[in-house]
XYZ file of C-alpha atoms in Angstrom:
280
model
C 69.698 -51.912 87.374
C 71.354 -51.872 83.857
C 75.276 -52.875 83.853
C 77.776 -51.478 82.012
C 79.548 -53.331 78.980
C 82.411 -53.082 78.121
C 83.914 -52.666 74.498
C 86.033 -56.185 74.776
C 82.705 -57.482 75.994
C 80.170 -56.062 73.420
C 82.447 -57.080 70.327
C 82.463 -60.846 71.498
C 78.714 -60.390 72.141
C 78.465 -59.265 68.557
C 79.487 -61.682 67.236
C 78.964 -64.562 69.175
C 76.310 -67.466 68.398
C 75.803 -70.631 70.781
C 72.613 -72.157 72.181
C 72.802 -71.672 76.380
C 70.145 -72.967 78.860
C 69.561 -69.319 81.068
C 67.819 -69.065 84.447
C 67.128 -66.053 86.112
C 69.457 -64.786 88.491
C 67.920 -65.606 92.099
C 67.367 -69.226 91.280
C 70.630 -69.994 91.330
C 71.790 -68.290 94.854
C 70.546 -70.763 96.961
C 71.931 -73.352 95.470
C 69.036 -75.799 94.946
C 71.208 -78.621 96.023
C 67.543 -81.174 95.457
C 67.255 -79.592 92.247
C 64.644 -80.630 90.244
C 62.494 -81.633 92.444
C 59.526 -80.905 89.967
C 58.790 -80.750 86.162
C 60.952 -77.931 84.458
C 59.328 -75.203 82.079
C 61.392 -75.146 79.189
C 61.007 -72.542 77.415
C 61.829 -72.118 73.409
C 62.185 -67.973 72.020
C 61.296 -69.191 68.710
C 57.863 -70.695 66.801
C 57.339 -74.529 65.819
C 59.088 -76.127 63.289
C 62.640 -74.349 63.206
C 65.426 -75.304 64.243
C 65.998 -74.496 68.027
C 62.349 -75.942 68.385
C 63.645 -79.421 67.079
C 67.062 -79.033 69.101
C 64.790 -78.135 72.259
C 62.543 -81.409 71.568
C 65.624 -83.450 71.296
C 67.127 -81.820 74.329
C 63.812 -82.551 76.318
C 63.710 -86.304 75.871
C 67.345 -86.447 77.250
C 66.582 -83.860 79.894
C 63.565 -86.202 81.516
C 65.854 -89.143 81.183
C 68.601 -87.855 83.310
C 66.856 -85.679 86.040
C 63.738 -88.300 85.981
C 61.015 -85.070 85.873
C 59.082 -83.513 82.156
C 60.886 -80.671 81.121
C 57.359 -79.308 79.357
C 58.142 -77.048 76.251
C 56.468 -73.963 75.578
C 56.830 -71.684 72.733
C 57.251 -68.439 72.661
C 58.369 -66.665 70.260
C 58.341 -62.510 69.356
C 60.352 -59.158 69.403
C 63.421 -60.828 68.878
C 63.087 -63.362 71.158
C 62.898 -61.166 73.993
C 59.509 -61.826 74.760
C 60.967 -64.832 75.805
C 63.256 -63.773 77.977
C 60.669 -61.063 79.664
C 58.860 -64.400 80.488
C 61.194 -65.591 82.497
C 62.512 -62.655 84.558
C 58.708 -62.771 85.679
C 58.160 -66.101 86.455
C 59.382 -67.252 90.410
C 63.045 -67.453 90.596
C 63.369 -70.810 91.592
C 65.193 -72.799 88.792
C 62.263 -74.211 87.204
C 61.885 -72.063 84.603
C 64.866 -72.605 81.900
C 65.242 -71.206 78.632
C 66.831 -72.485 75.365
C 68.893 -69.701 74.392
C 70.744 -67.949 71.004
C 72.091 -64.684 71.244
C 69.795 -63.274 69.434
C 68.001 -61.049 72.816
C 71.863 -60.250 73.473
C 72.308 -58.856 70.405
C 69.389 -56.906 70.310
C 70.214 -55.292 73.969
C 73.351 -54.595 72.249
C 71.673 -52.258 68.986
C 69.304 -50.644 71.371
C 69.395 -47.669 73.774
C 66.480 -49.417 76.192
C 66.230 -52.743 75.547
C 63.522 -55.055 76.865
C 65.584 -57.246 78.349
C 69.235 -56.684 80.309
C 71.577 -59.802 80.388
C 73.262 -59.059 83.128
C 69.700 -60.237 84.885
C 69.765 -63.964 83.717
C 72.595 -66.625 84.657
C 73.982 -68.992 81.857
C 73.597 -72.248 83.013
C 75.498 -74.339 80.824
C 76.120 -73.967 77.123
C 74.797 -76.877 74.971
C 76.103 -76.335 71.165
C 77.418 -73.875 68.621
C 76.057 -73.866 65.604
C 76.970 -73.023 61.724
C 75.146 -70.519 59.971
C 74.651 -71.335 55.935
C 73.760 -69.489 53.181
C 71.306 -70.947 50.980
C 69.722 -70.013 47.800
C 66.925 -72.105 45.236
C 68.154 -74.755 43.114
C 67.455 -72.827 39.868
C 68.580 -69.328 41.069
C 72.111 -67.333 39.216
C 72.536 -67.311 43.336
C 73.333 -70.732 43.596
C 77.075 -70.377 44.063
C 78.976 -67.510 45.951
C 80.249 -65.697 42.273
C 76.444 -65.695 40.993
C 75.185 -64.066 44.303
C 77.955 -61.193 44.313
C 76.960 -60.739 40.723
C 73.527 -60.631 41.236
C 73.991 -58.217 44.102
C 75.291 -55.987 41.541
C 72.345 -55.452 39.910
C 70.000 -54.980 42.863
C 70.327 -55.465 46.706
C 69.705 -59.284 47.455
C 66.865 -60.168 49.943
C 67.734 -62.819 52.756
C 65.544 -64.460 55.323
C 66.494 -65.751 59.197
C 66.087 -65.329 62.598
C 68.643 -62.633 63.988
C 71.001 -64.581 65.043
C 71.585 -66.300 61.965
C 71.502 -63.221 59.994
C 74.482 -61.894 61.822
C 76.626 -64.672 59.630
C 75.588 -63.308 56.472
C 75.781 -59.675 57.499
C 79.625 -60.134 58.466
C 80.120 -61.731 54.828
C 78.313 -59.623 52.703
C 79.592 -56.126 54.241
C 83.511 -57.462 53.932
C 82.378 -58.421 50.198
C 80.678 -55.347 49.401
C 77.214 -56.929 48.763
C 74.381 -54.988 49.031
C 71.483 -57.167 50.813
C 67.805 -56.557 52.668
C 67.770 -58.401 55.947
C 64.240 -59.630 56.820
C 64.613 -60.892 60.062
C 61.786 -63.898 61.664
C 60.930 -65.068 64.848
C 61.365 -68.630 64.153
C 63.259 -70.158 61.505
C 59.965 -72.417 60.093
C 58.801 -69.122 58.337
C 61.877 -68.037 56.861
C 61.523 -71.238 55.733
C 58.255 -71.189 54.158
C 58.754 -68.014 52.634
C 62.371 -68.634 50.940
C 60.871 -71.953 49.440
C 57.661 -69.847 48.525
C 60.084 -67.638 46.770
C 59.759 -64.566 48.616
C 63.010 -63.964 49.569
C 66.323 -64.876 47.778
C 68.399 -66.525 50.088
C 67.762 -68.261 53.478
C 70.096 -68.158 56.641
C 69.745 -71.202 58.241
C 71.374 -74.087 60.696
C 72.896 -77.625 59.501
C 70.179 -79.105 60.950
C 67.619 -76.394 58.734
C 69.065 -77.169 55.291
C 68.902 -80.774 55.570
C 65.455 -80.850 54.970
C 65.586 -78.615 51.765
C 69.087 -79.417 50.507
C 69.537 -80.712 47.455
C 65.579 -81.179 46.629
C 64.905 -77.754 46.675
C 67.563 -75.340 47.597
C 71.751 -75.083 47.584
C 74.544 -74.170 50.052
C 76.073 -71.169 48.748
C 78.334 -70.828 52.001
C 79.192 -71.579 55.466
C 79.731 -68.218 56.794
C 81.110 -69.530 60.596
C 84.544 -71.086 61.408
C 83.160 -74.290 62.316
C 83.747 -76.751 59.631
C 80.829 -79.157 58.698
C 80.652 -82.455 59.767
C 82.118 -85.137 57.275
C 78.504 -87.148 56.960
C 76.757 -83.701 57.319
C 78.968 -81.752 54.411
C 78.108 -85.219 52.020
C 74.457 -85.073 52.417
C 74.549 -81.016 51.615
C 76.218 -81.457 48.563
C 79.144 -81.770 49.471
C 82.825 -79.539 49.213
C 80.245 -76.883 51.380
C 82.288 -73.332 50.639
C 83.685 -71.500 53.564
C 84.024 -68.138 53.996
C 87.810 -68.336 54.345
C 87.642 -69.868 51.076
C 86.802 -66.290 49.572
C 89.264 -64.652 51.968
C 86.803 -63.436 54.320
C 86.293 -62.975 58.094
C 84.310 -66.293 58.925
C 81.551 -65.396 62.035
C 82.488 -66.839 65.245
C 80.004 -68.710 66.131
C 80.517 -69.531 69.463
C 80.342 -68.468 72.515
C 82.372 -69.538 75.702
C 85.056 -66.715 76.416
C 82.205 -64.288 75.625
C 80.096 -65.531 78.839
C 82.491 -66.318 80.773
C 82.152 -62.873 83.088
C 78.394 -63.656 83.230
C 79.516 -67.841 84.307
C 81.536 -66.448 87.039
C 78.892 -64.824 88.766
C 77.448 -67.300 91.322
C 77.045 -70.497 90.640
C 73.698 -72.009 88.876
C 72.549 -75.698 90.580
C 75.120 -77.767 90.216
C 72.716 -80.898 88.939
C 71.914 -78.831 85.827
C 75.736 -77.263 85.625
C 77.189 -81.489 85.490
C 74.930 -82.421 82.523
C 75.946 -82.737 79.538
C 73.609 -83.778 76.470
C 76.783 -84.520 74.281
């Protein structure tokens, strides 16, 4: 049965960005008050080697050590990361099947008349982090700062790589500024990735945790298109003095996601072992 959403709703949706662990909706109405009493299937939307696969791997090792049971990762990326989600509305609903969570499938439900996937039939079980989305362009591109891009743009529409989600920071930014861009959107960050630093695209959405590896050897931080500042230690290693969009005067993405969810959180209640822990 598809729900409603309303306007207030689908504009926080929008723009919203935060990683969420999701069950679907029966396992939670029981209550599951042994919960886990067997390995969890964790399941990542997104291919090896970005960065929700690391922050799932990293999540994992935590995960085993505080419910004592493997929480055994499985990738699987496509369509958005819906395919994803389809996986788990058709596996048993009985809590052991979680999923690491961006908003990309929510957005897409949003931009489509039949989406694959409803979110009104998956329960949030607890939201883990938000995260910043960057702009980055090659070391030796006129891109390289935020007046070379807009000039650049100027001459021809600029050509940026990411998953959806991360996109969506960008996209806010560039249509406030006027810049004409191509979108290619990927199912997992790792091949935006490869093809930005192949130079096949011109910029590169990405995470904090994404441009460390390429920042400063091989590409730049042109912006930080979210309100959430860097981290001292993490704004040093980028370069340092990161711009922000409200810097420029523009809009920054929110990219977070609490009062969003919170009619989907006040549905009934996911097991309360998983709802108490914290990874932070």
């Amino acid at each position: 049965m598809r729900h409603g959403i309303s306007t207030t709703l689908r504009k926080g949706l929008a723009i919203a960005a935060c990683t969420t662990l999701v069950l679907s909706t029966a396992a939670v109405a029981d209550g599951h008050g042994d919960w886990p009493e067997r390995d969890i299937d964790f399941i990542i939307p997104f291919g090896a080697g970005g960065g929700s696969d690391a922050w799932a791997r990293t999540l994992s090792t935590g995960a085993r050590e505080h419910f004592g049971v493997d929480w055994n990762l499985q990738n699987r990326p496509g369509a958005g990361a819906t395919l994803a989600w389809e996986y788990l509305l058709d596996q048993p609903a009985d809590g052991y099947t979680v999923l690491l969570s961006s908003p990309t499938p929510v957005l897409t439900a949003l931009m489509e008349e039949d989406p694959l996937v409803d979110p009104y039939d998956l329960k949030v079980a607890g939201y883990i982090s938000a995260f910043r989305s960057l702009i980055l362009a090659a070391n030796d591109s006129p891109m390289a700062d935020w007046e070379g891009l807009q000039e650049a743009a100027g001459d021809s529409p600029v050509v940026i790589a990411g998953t959806n989600s991360l996109l969506a920071g960008a996209a806010n930014i560039f249509a406030e500024a006027g810049v004409e861009a191509v979108y290619v959107p990927y199912s997992s960050t790792g091949e935006a990735v490869s093809d930005f630093l192949g130079g096949h695209v011109d910029l590169l959405a990405a995470t904090a945790s994404t441009s460390l590896g390429i920042v400063p050897e091989h590409a730049a931080v042109v912006m930080n298109t979210s309100d959430i500042p860097l981290p001292e230690d993490v704004d040093e290693q980028l370069g340092g003095d990161i711009a922000e969009a409200a810097d420029f005067g523009y809009d920054a993405c929110v990219f977070r996601a609490r009062s969003a969810f919170t009619p989907i959180r006040r549905t009934p209640s996911w097991p309360s072992s998983l709802a108490g822990w914290s990874p932070c």
